[in-house]
mmCIF file of C-alpha atoms in Angstrom:
data_model
loop_
_atom_site.group_PDB
_atom_site.id
_atom_site.type_symbol
_atom_site.label_atom_id
_atom_site.label_comp_id
_atom_site.label_asym_id
_atom_site.label_seq_id
_atom_site.Cartn_x
_atom_site.Cartn_y
_atom_site.Cartn_z
ATOM 1 C CA UNK A 3 -19.486 35.900 -21.182
ATOM 2 C CA UNK A 4 -16.461 34.656 -19.253
ATOM 3 C CA UNK A 5 -18.408 34.832 -15.973
ATOM 4 C CA UNK A 6 -21.232 32.728 -17.452
ATOM 5 C CA UNK A 7 -18.775 30.144 -18.742
ATOM 6 C CA UNK A 8 -16.966 30.029 -15.410
ATOM 7 C CA UNK A 9 -20.236 29.595 -13.477
ATOM 8 C CA UNK A 10 -21.279 26.794 -15.850
ATOM 9 C CA UNK A 11 -17.965 25.005 -15.288
ATOM 10 C CA UNK A 12 -18.328 25.407 -11.526
ATOM 11 C CA UNK A 13 -21.828 23.909 -11.722
ATOM 12 C CA UNK A 14 -20.460 20.907 -13.625
ATOM 13 C CA UNK A 15 -17.741 20.408 -11.012
ATOM 14 C CA UNK A 16 -20.227 20.711 -8.154
ATOM 15 C CA UNK A 17 -22.479 18.127 -9.814
ATOM 16 C CA UNK A 18 -19.520 15.717 -9.971
ATOM 17 C CA UNK A 19 -18.667 16.246 -6.302
ATOM 18 C CA UNK A 20 -22.351 15.948 -5.419
ATOM 19 C CA UNK A 21 -22.676 12.594 -7.206
ATOM 20 C CA UNK A 22 -19.635 11.174 -5.387
ATOM 21 C CA UNK A 23 -20.785 12.417 -1.972
ATOM 22 C CA UNK A 24 -24.382 11.241 -2.534
ATOM 23 C CA UNK A 25 -23.214 7.731 -3.520
ATOM 24 C CA UNK A 26 -20.933 7.626 -0.465
ATOM 25 C CA UNK A 27 -23.775 8.654 1.899
ATOM 26 C CA UNK A 28 -26.194 6.106 0.412
ATOM 27 C CA UNK A 29 -23.662 3.285 0.587
ATOM 28 C CA UNK A 30 -22.645 4.197 4.149
ATOM 29 C CA UNK A 31 -26.300 4.086 5.227
ATOM 30 C CA UNK A 32 -26.728 0.702 3.545
ATOM 31 C CA UNK A 33 -23.515 -0.585 5.159
ATOM 32 C CA UNK A 34 -24.632 0.537 8.615
ATOM 33 C CA UNK A 35 -28.022 -1.129 8.048
ATOM 34 C CA UNK A 36 -26.319 -4.380 7.004
ATOM 35 C CA UNK A 37 -27.978 -4.295 3.585
ATOM 36 C CA UNK A 38 -24.734 -4.648 1.607
ATOM 37 C CA UNK A 39 -23.191 -8.068 1.083
ATOM 38 C CA UNK A 40 -19.612 -8.692 2.192
ATOM 39 C CA UNK A 41 -18.697 -9.294 -1.471
ATOM 40 C CA UNK A 42 -19.977 -5.873 -2.566
ATOM 41 C CA UNK A 43 -18.424 -4.208 0.484
ATOM 42 C CA UNK A 44 -15.043 -5.604 -0.552
ATOM 43 C CA UNK A 45 -15.439 -3.987 -4.000
ATOM 44 C CA UNK A 46 -15.980 -0.415 -2.774
ATOM 45 C CA UNK A 47 -12.341 0.561 -2.130
ATOM 46 C CA UNK A 48 -11.093 -1.012 -5.431
ATOM 47 C CA UNK A 49 -13.858 0.874 -7.245
ATOM 48 C CA UNK A 50 -12.507 4.138 -5.802
ATOM 49 C CA UNK A 51 -8.839 3.538 -6.616
ATOM 50 C CA UNK A 52 -9.659 2.561 -10.188
ATOM 51 C CA UNK A 53 -11.741 5.739 -10.476
ATOM 52 C CA UNK A 54 -8.746 7.747 -9.158
ATOM 53 C CA UNK A 55 -6.284 6.237 -11.627
ATOM 54 C CA UNK A 56 -8.821 6.699 -14.463
ATOM 55 C CA UNK A 57 -9.035 10.412 -13.626
ATOM 56 C CA UNK A 58 -5.226 10.575 -13.630
ATOM 57 C CA UNK A 59 -5.000 8.822 -16.992
ATOM 58 C CA UNK A 60 -7.683 11.108 -18.449
ATOM 59 C CA UNK A 61 -5.524 14.064 -17.463
ATOM 60 C CA UNK A 62 -2.756 12.565 -19.619
ATOM 61 C CA UNK A 63 -4.864 11.248 -22.507
ATOM 62 C CA UNK A 64 -7.811 13.643 -22.608
ATOM 63 C CA UNK A 65 -6.366 16.953 -21.385
ATOM 64 C CA UNK A 66 -2.726 16.639 -22.454
ATOM 65 C CA UNK A 67 -3.430 14.513 -25.535
ATOM 66 C CA UNK A 68 -0.630 11.988 -24.915
ATOM 67 C CA UNK A 69 -1.309 8.239 -24.834
ATOM 68 C CA UNK A 70 0.094 6.362 -21.831
ATOM 69 C CA UNK A 71 -0.048 2.567 -21.542
ATOM 70 C CA UNK A 72 1.861 2.236 -18.287
ATOM 71 C CA UNK A 73 -0.268 3.755 -15.547
ATOM 72 C CA UNK A 74 -0.452 0.358 -13.860
ATOM 73 C CA UNK A 75 3.339 0.721 -13.494
ATOM 74 C CA UNK A 76 2.938 4.026 -11.631
ATOM 75 C CA UNK A 77 0.308 2.356 -9.444
ATOM 76 C CA UNK A 78 2.857 -0.371 -8.738
ATOM 77 C CA UNK A 79 5.498 2.195 -7.732
ATOM 78 C CA UNK A 80 3.116 3.953 -5.348
ATOM 79 C CA UNK A 81 1.908 0.647 -3.912
ATOM 80 C CA UNK A 82 5.335 -0.848 -3.173
ATOM 81 C CA UNK A 83 7.066 2.266 -1.881
ATOM 82 C CA UNK A 84 4.157 3.130 0.426
ATOM 83 C CA UNK A 85 3.738 -0.468 1.644
ATOM 84 C CA UNK A 86 7.473 -0.669 2.388
ATOM 85 C CA UNK A 87 7.235 2.559 4.395
ATOM 86 C CA UNK A 88 4.236 1.236 6.353
ATOM 87 C CA UNK A 89 6.067 -2.019 7.058
ATOM 88 C CA UNK A 90 9.076 -0.154 8.481
ATOM 89 C CA UNK A 91 6.975 2.121 10.729
ATOM 90 C CA UNK A 92 4.153 -0.321 11.510
ATOM 91 C CA UNK A 93 4.943 -0.456 15.229
ATOM 92 C CA UNK A 94 6.228 3.117 15.497
ATOM 93 C CA UNK A 95 3.546 5.422 14.103
ATOM 94 C CA UNK A 96 -0.233 5.474 14.714
ATOM 95 C CA UNK A 97 -2.422 4.295 11.816
ATOM 96 C CA UNK A 98 -3.688 7.664 10.533
ATOM 97 C CA UNK A 99 -0.284 9.370 10.563
ATOM 98 C CA UNK A 100 1.384 6.297 9.044
ATOM 99 C CA UNK A 101 -1.098 6.121 6.176
ATOM 100 C CA UNK A 102 -0.794 9.854 5.437
ATOM 101 C CA UNK A 103 3.006 9.652 5.320
ATOM 102 C CA UNK A 104 2.831 6.467 3.236
ATOM 103 C CA UNK A 105 0.543 8.334 0.829
ATOM 104 C CA UNK A 106 3.095 11.152 0.539
ATOM 105 C CA UNK A 107 5.897 8.615 -0.078
ATOM 106 C CA UNK A 108 3.926 6.748 -2.771
ATOM 107 C CA UNK A 109 2.858 9.936 -4.569
ATOM 108 C CA UNK A 110 6.360 11.471 -4.478
ATOM 109 C CA UNK A 111 8.107 8.377 -5.855
ATOM 110 C CA UNK A 112 5.478 7.891 -8.588
ATOM 111 C CA UNK A 113 5.966 11.557 -9.559
ATOM 112 C CA UNK A 114 9.766 11.083 -9.605
ATOM 113 C CA UNK A 115 9.481 8.113 -11.960
ATOM 114 C CA UNK A 116 7.037 10.099 -14.105
ATOM 115 C CA UNK A 117 9.601 12.903 -14.277
ATOM 116 C CA UNK A 118 12.415 10.512 -15.234
ATOM 117 C CA UNK A 119 10.320 8.990 -18.023
ATOM 118 C CA UNK A 120 9.069 12.363 -19.217
ATOM 119 C CA UNK A 121 12.505 14.003 -19.565
ATOM 120 C CA UNK A 122 13.530 12.164 -22.762
ATOM 121 C CA UNK A 123 10.097 11.246 -24.134
ATOM 122 C CA UNK A 124 7.914 14.351 -23.833
ATOM 123 C CA UNK A 125 10.302 16.413 -25.950
ATOM 124 C CA UNK A 126 9.323 14.258 -28.926
ATOM 125 C CA UNK A 127 6.170 14.048 -31.029
ATOM 126 C CA UNK A 128 4.277 10.876 -31.834
ATOM 127 C CA UNK A 129 3.498 7.712 -29.903
ATOM 128 C CA UNK A 130 6.824 7.435 -28.088
ATOM 129 C CA UNK A 131 5.217 7.984 -24.679
ATOM 130 C CA UNK A 132 2.878 5.013 -25.186
ATOM 131 C CA UNK A 133 5.793 2.744 -26.134
ATOM 132 C CA UNK A 134 8.026 3.866 -23.261
ATOM 133 C CA UNK A 135 5.318 3.717 -20.583
ATOM 134 C CA UNK A 136 4.279 0.256 -21.769
ATOM 135 C CA UNK A 137 7.889 -0.946 -21.408
ATOM 136 C CA UNK A 138 8.226 0.855 -18.057
ATOM 137 C CA UNK A 139 5.208 -0.930 -16.577
ATOM 138 C CA UNK A 140 6.526 -4.363 -17.531
ATOM 139 C CA UNK A 141 10.120 -3.600 -16.419
ATOM 140 C CA UNK A 142 9.010 -2.339 -12.992
ATOM 141 C CA UNK A 143 6.821 -5.406 -12.468
ATOM 142 C CA UNK A 144 9.634 -7.806 -13.345
ATOM 143 C CA UNK A 145 12.215 -5.984 -11.211
ATOM 144 C CA UNK A 146 9.950 -6.052 -8.152
ATOM 145 C CA UNK A 147 9.285 -9.762 -8.694
ATOM 146 C CA UNK A 148 13.034 -10.397 -8.488
ATOM 147 C CA UNK A 149 13.782 -7.934 -5.676
ATOM 148 C CA UNK A 150 14.575 -8.949 -2.086
ATOM 149 C CA UNK A 151 14.796 -6.132 0.446
ATOM 150 C CA UNK A 152 15.620 -6.483 4.131
ATOM 151 C CA UNK A 153 16.216 -4.193 7.092
ATOM 152 C CA UNK A 154 18.261 -4.826 10.235
ATOM 153 C CA UNK A 155 20.305 -2.831 12.749
ATOM 154 C CA UNK A 156 22.978 -2.177 10.088
ATOM 155 C CA UNK A 157 20.536 -0.748 7.546
ATOM 156 C CA UNK A 158 18.982 -1.932 4.278
ATOM 157 C CA UNK A 159 20.090 -5.036 2.371
ATOM 158 C CA UNK A 160 19.229 -5.685 -1.271
ATOM 159 C CA UNK A 161 19.482 -8.853 -3.358
ATOM 160 C CA UNK A 162 18.160 -10.094 -6.698
ATOM 161 C CA UNK A 163 18.672 -13.788 -5.966
ATOM 162 C CA UNK A 164 17.213 -14.915 -2.611
ATOM 163 C CA UNK A 165 16.486 -13.916 0.979
ATOM 164 C CA UNK A 166 19.589 -15.787 2.175
ATOM 165 C CA UNK A 167 21.792 -13.521 0.047
ATOM 166 C CA UNK A 168 20.639 -10.508 2.056
ATOM 167 C CA UNK A 169 23.008 -11.466 4.873
ATOM 168 C CA UNK A 170 20.938 -9.810 7.600
ATOM 169 C CA UNK A 171 21.539 -9.847 11.334
ATOM 170 C CA UNK A 172 19.274 -12.017 13.556
ATOM 171 C CA UNK A 173 17.112 -8.950 14.249
ATOM 172 C CA UNK A 174 16.590 -8.400 10.512
ATOM 173 C CA UNK A 175 13.199 -8.201 8.828
ATOM 174 C CA UNK A 176 12.377 -9.027 5.204
ATOM 175 C CA UNK A 177 10.422 -6.175 3.650
ATOM 176 C CA UNK A 178 10.105 -7.381 0.034
ATOM 177 C CA UNK A 179 10.314 -11.124 -0.526
ATOM 178 C CA UNK A 180 10.771 -11.401 -4.302
ATOM 179 C CA UNK A 181 7.751 -12.859 -6.101
ATOM 180 C CA UNK A 182 6.030 -13.319 -2.719
ATOM 181 C CA UNK A 183 5.911 -9.537 -2.435
ATOM 182 C CA UNK A 184 5.094 -7.703 0.792
ATOM 183 C CA UNK A 185 3.013 -9.407 3.452
ATOM 184 C CA UNK A 186 1.436 -7.940 6.567
ATOM 185 C CA UNK A 187 0.882 -4.391 5.291
ATOM 186 C CA UNK A 188 -1.455 -2.551 7.718
ATOM 187 C CA UNK A 189 -4.936 -2.313 6.210
ATOM 188 C CA UNK A 190 -5.316 1.398 6.887
ATOM 189 C CA UNK A 191 -7.519 2.099 3.854
ATOM 190 C CA UNK A 192 -11.308 2.068 4.003
ATOM 191 C CA UNK A 193 -14.216 3.274 1.880
ATOM 192 C CA UNK A 194 -14.424 6.700 3.532
ATOM 193 C CA UNK A 195 -10.692 7.383 3.058
ATOM 194 C CA UNK A 196 -10.981 6.183 -0.551
ATOM 195 C CA UNK A 197 -13.863 8.601 -1.249
ATOM 196 C CA UNK A 198 -11.946 11.492 0.365
ATOM 197 C CA UNK A 199 -8.928 10.707 -1.842
ATOM 198 C CA UNK A 200 -11.188 10.572 -4.917
ATOM 199 C CA UNK A 201 -12.709 13.977 -4.107
ATOM 200 C CA UNK A 202 -9.244 15.495 -3.505
ATOM 201 C CA UNK A 203 -8.104 14.086 -6.863
ATOM 202 C CA UNK A 204 -11.153 15.588 -8.595
ATOM 203 C CA UNK A 205 -10.540 18.993 -6.990
ATOM 204 C CA UNK A 206 -6.856 19.008 -8.019
ATOM 205 C CA UNK A 207 -7.542 17.944 -11.615
ATOM 206 C CA UNK A 208 -10.547 20.249 -12.103
ATOM 207 C CA UNK A 209 -8.613 23.224 -10.714
ATOM 208 C CA UNK A 210 -5.712 22.468 -13.042
ATOM 209 C CA UNK A 211 -8.028 22.229 -16.065
ATOM 210 C CA UNK A 212 -9.681 25.580 -15.259
ATOM 211 C CA UNK A 213 -6.388 27.325 -14.492
ATOM 212 C CA UNK A 214 -4.053 29.219 -16.791
ATOM 213 C CA UNK A 215 -1.725 26.209 -16.908
ATOM 214 C CA UNK A 216 -4.643 23.951 -17.811
ATOM 215 C CA UNK A 217 -5.627 26.159 -20.734
ATOM 216 C CA UNK A 218 -1.999 26.136 -21.889
ATOM 217 C CA UNK A 219 -1.913 22.316 -21.697
ATOM 218 C CA UNK A 220 -5.119 22.026 -23.741
ATOM 219 C CA UNK A 221 -3.830 24.494 -26.324
ATOM 220 C CA UNK A 222 -0.738 22.289 -26.742
ATOM 221 C CA UNK A 223 -3.029 19.291 -27.193
ATOM 222 C CA UNK A 224 -5.080 21.081 -29.852
ATOM 223 C CA UNK A 225 -2.191 22.606 -31.824
ATOM 224 C CA UNK A 226 1.394 22.236 -30.669
ATOM 225 C CA UNK A 227 2.829 24.481 -33.400
ATOM 226 C CA UNK A 228 0.417 27.318 -32.595
ATOM 227 C CA UNK A 229 1.199 26.960 -28.877
ATOM 228 C CA UNK A 230 4.944 27.190 -29.567
ATOM 229 C CA UNK A 231 4.427 30.196 -31.829
ATOM 230 C CA UNK A 232 2.866 32.229 -28.992
ATOM 231 C CA UNK A 233 5.783 31.413 -26.670
ATOM 232 C CA UNK A 234 4.422 28.557 -24.557
ATOM 233 C CA UNK A 235 7.059 26.244 -23.087
ATOM 234 C CA UNK A 236 5.583 23.034 -24.509
ATOM 235 C CA UNK A 237 7.911 20.618 -22.708
ATOM 236 C CA UNK A 238 7.318 22.290 -19.339
ATOM 237 C CA UNK A 239 3.518 22.085 -19.555
ATOM 238 C CA UNK A 240 3.582 18.519 -20.877
ATOM 239 C CA UNK A 241 5.892 17.516 -18.007
ATOM 240 C CA UNK A 242 3.592 19.208 -15.497
ATOM 241 C CA UNK A 243 0.507 17.315 -16.684
ATOM 242 C CA UNK A 244 2.287 13.970 -17.032
ATOM 243 C CA UNK A 245 3.961 14.142 -13.609
ATOM 244 C CA UNK A 246 0.635 15.013 -11.985
ATOM 245 C CA UNK A 247 -0.999 12.123 -13.844
ATOM 246 C CA UNK A 248 1.710 9.717 -12.626
ATOM 247 C CA UNK A 249 1.406 11.033 -9.053
ATOM 248 C CA UNK A 250 -2.361 10.436 -9.076
ATOM 249 C CA UNK A 251 -1.775 6.864 -10.267
ATOM 250 C CA UNK A 252 0.727 6.488 -7.413
ATOM 251 C CA UNK A 253 -1.935 7.659 -4.936
ATOM 252 C CA UNK A 254 -4.281 4.979 -6.282
ATOM 253 C CA UNK A 255 -1.491 2.451 -5.740
ATOM 254 C CA UNK A 256 -1.151 3.536 -2.098
ATOM 255 C CA UNK A 257 -4.862 2.923 -1.601
ATOM 256 C CA UNK A 258 -4.502 -0.451 -3.307
ATOM 257 C CA UNK A 259 -1.574 -1.630 -1.165
ATOM 258 C CA UNK A 260 -3.256 -0.634 2.108
ATOM 259 C CA UNK A 261 -6.449 -2.487 1.227
ATOM 260 C CA UNK A 262 -4.876 -5.961 0.943
ATOM 261 C CA UNK A 263 -2.685 -7.938 3.320
ATOM 262 C CA UNK A 264 -0.355 -9.390 0.647
ATOM 263 C CA UNK A 265 1.009 -7.185 -2.129
ATOM 264 C CA UNK A 266 2.527 -8.897 -5.185
ATOM 265 C CA UNK A 267 3.722 -7.415 -8.483
ATOM 266 C CA UNK A 268 1.661 -9.776 -10.626
ATOM 267 C CA UNK A 269 0.112 -9.237 -14.045
ATOM 268 C CA UNK A 270 -3.314 -9.549 -12.433
ATOM 269 C CA UNK A 271 -2.780 -6.302 -10.507
ATOM 270 C CA UNK A 272 -0.143 -4.329 -12.431
ATOM 271 C CA UNK A 273 0.179 -5.904 -15.869
ATOM 272 C CA UNK A 274 -0.367 -4.525 -19.347
ATOM 273 C CA UNK A 275 -4.010 -5.647 -19.303
ATOM 274 C CA UNK A 276 -4.685 -3.487 -16.244
ATOM 275 C CA UNK A 277 -3.358 -0.399 -18.047
ATOM 276 C CA UNK A 278 -5.591 -1.219 -21.025
ATOM 277 C CA UNK A 279 -8.582 -1.706 -18.716
ATOM 278 C CA UNK A 280 -8.001 1.740 -17.185
ATOM 279 C CA UNK A 281 -7.727 3.196 -20.692
ATOM 280 C CA UNK A 282 -11.078 1.550 -21.535
ATOM 281 C CA UNK A 283 -12.628 3.357 -18.552
ATOM 282 C CA UNK A 284 -11.294 6.664 -19.880
ATOM 283 C CA UNK A 285 -12.446 6.087 -23.470
ATOM 284 C CA UNK A 286 -15.917 4.856 -22.555
ATOM 285 C CA UNK A 287 -16.389 7.617 -19.990
ATOM 286 C CA UNK A 288 -15.435 10.185 -22.607
ATOM 287 C CA UNK A 289 -11.918 11.382 -23.355
ATOM 288 C CA UNK A 290 -11.506 14.684 -21.522
ATOM 289 C CA UNK A 291 -14.574 14.096 -19.318
ATOM 290 C CA UNK A 292 -13.453 13.789 -15.706
ATOM 291 C CA UNK A 293 -16.919 12.946 -14.434
ATOM 292 C CA UNK A 294 -17.282 10.339 -17.174
ATOM 293 C CA UNK A 295 -14.057 8.625 -16.051
ATOM 294 C CA UNK A 296 -15.356 8.294 -12.483
ATOM 295 C CA UNK A 297 -18.746 6.917 -13.554
ATOM 296 C CA UNK A 298 -17.284 4.551 -16.159
ATOM 297 C CA UNK A 299 -14.666 3.201 -13.733
ATOM 298 C CA UNK A 300 -17.288 2.596 -11.032
ATOM 299 C CA UNK A 301 -19.852 0.941 -13.304
ATOM 300 C CA UNK A 302 -17.483 -1.084 -15.471
ATOM 301 C CA UNK A 303 -15.484 -2.332 -12.468
ATOM 302 C CA UNK A 304 -18.530 -3.369 -10.444
ATOM 303 C CA UNK A 305 -20.529 -4.867 -13.306
ATOM 304 C CA UNK A 306 -18.415 -8.003 -14.021
ATOM 305 C CA UNK A 307 -18.068 -8.667 -10.291
ATOM 306 C CA UNK A 308 -21.797 -8.338 -9.614
ATOM 307 C CA UNK A 309 -22.586 -10.629 -12.558
ATOM 308 C CA UNK A 310 -20.367 -13.479 -11.348
ATOM 309 C CA UNK A 311 -23.455 -15.498 -10.516
ATOM 310 C CA UNK A 312 -24.287 -15.618 -14.229
ATOM 311 C CA UNK A 313 -21.239 -17.665 -15.189
ATOM 312 C CA UNK A 314 -22.303 -18.378 -18.758
ATOM 313 C CA UNK A 315 -23.648 -14.944 -19.636
ATOM 314 C CA UNK A 316 -21.504 -12.626 -17.484
ATOM 315 C CA UNK A 317 -19.009 -11.564 -20.142
ATOM 316 C CA UNK A 318 -21.730 -11.435 -22.818
ATOM 317 C CA UNK A 319 -23.728 -8.928 -20.747
ATOM 318 C CA UNK A 320 -20.547 -6.982 -19.971
ATOM 319 C CA UNK A 321 -19.646 -6.810 -23.687
ATOM 320 C CA UNK A 322 -23.145 -5.588 -24.584
ATOM 321 C CA UNK A 323 -22.908 -2.857 -21.931
ATOM 322 C CA UNK A 324 -19.510 -1.747 -23.319
ATOM 323 C CA UNK A 325 -20.951 -1.505 -26.841
ATOM 324 C CA UNK A 326 -24.022 0.430 -25.651
ATOM 325 C CA UNK A 327 -21.883 2.877 -23.650
ATOM 326 C CA UNK A 328 -19.570 3.370 -26.632
ATOM 327 C CA UNK A 329 -22.533 4.122 -28.921
ATOM 328 C CA UNK A 330 -24.075 6.552 -26.416
ATOM 329 C CA UNK A 331 -20.783 8.417 -25.952
ATOM 330 C CA UNK A 332 -19.491 8.490 -29.524
ATOM 331 C CA UNK A 333 -22.350 8.062 -32.033
ATOM 332 C CA UNK A 334 -22.708 11.445 -33.857
ATOM 333 C CA UNK A 335 -26.534 11.322 -33.920
ATOM 334 C CA UNK A 336 -26.769 10.651 -30.176
ATOM 335 C CA UNK A 337 -24.159 13.328 -29.403
ATOM 336 C CA UNK A 338 -26.228 15.813 -31.416
ATOM 337 C CA UNK A 339 -29.432 14.851 -29.591
ATOM 338 C CA UNK A 340 -27.653 15.145 -26.236
ATOM 339 C CA UNK A 341 -26.369 18.617 -27.118
ATOM 340 C CA UNK A 342 -29.863 19.707 -28.181
ATOM 341 C CA UNK A 343 -31.281 18.456 -24.889
ATOM 342 C CA UNK A 344 -28.590 20.320 -22.934
ATOM 343 C CA UNK A 345 -29.355 23.534 -24.860
ATOM 344 C CA UNK A 346 -33.067 23.192 -24.038
ATOM 345 C CA UNK A 347 -32.290 22.643 -20.374
ATOM 346 C CA UNK A 348 -30.034 25.717 -20.290
ATOM 347 C CA UNK A 349 -32.699 27.852 -21.976
ATOM 348 C CA UNK A 350 -35.258 26.588 -19.484
ATOM 349 C CA UNK A 351 -32.969 27.493 -16.574
ATOM 350 C CA UNK A 352 -32.425 30.992 -18.018
ATOM 351 C CA UNK A 353 -36.186 31.560 -18.395
ATOM 352 C CA UNK A 354 -36.780 30.425 -14.821
ATOM 353 C CA UNK A 355 -34.001 32.731 -13.683
ATOM 354 C CA UNK A 356 -35.478 35.771 -15.436
ATOM 355 C CA UNK A 357 -39.082 34.983 -14.466
#
């Protein structure tokens, strides 16, 4: 019985990887043939990093069962730390090595901030995590908007007032220029790298879910008291899932910062509304469904952009699609019909296997 369940889960994972790879191959062929507009081409990397952060948030919301409203803040941490690293080593390291190290820097610092937030909050029950992460996202954004960071032969200089207050030597370079952000970050990210990062994220999350630790995390989600009664270290497993979720959001931020030339900590990119939008992707894709998060993020990010030509009806069509997706995913009658169809398909596969 366990072997059958394991093989079914592996098939589901392989289908998810297959969908991502198939879409990448098709789009690459269309790009090479010049059949994709420059507007759509510019949306491909953002589509991937929103899918990555949606998978990370689903790990927190769907698998762990804790609501986070600050994943845009973790994206912001990963984006700024990695972009600062790339700025420092822009003329020292080759592009591939620089991007890989910037990715490590962004992920590590996002995980550190996730750990610092999780220490006091994840020991408690209730909606404290949602409140704290919401505040964290706004605090980080405002701090970075007021931060001036420079580097010269004497080292780093920090100010919260202006560039002049940095007091740098003539050879100094401004890394973060307050509300102007970081300019001139190497654009090392591309669609292929974004897809590779998405697949790596899927592999990490799926392996965690199917592991012993993943089962422990889901048991805590389902019944914390029962999990404690059998000796599970609840705080440890909650910290593990939340830190991994924050690190994945940081990786999405690295991809974001290396896809644009000017990085600013604005509400448009890292505000509360962005965190809510990512949560919408998770809910509409199905809470706990990793594949659903990827598909929902891709479709719901691209749809408003592709409908920009329909100025008057764009948001109306988008709203109708959201309602339809919500009904398909959560209406009891449709869920029942979908389960019946899946049972028939499984029975058909078994008959074909025994024939």
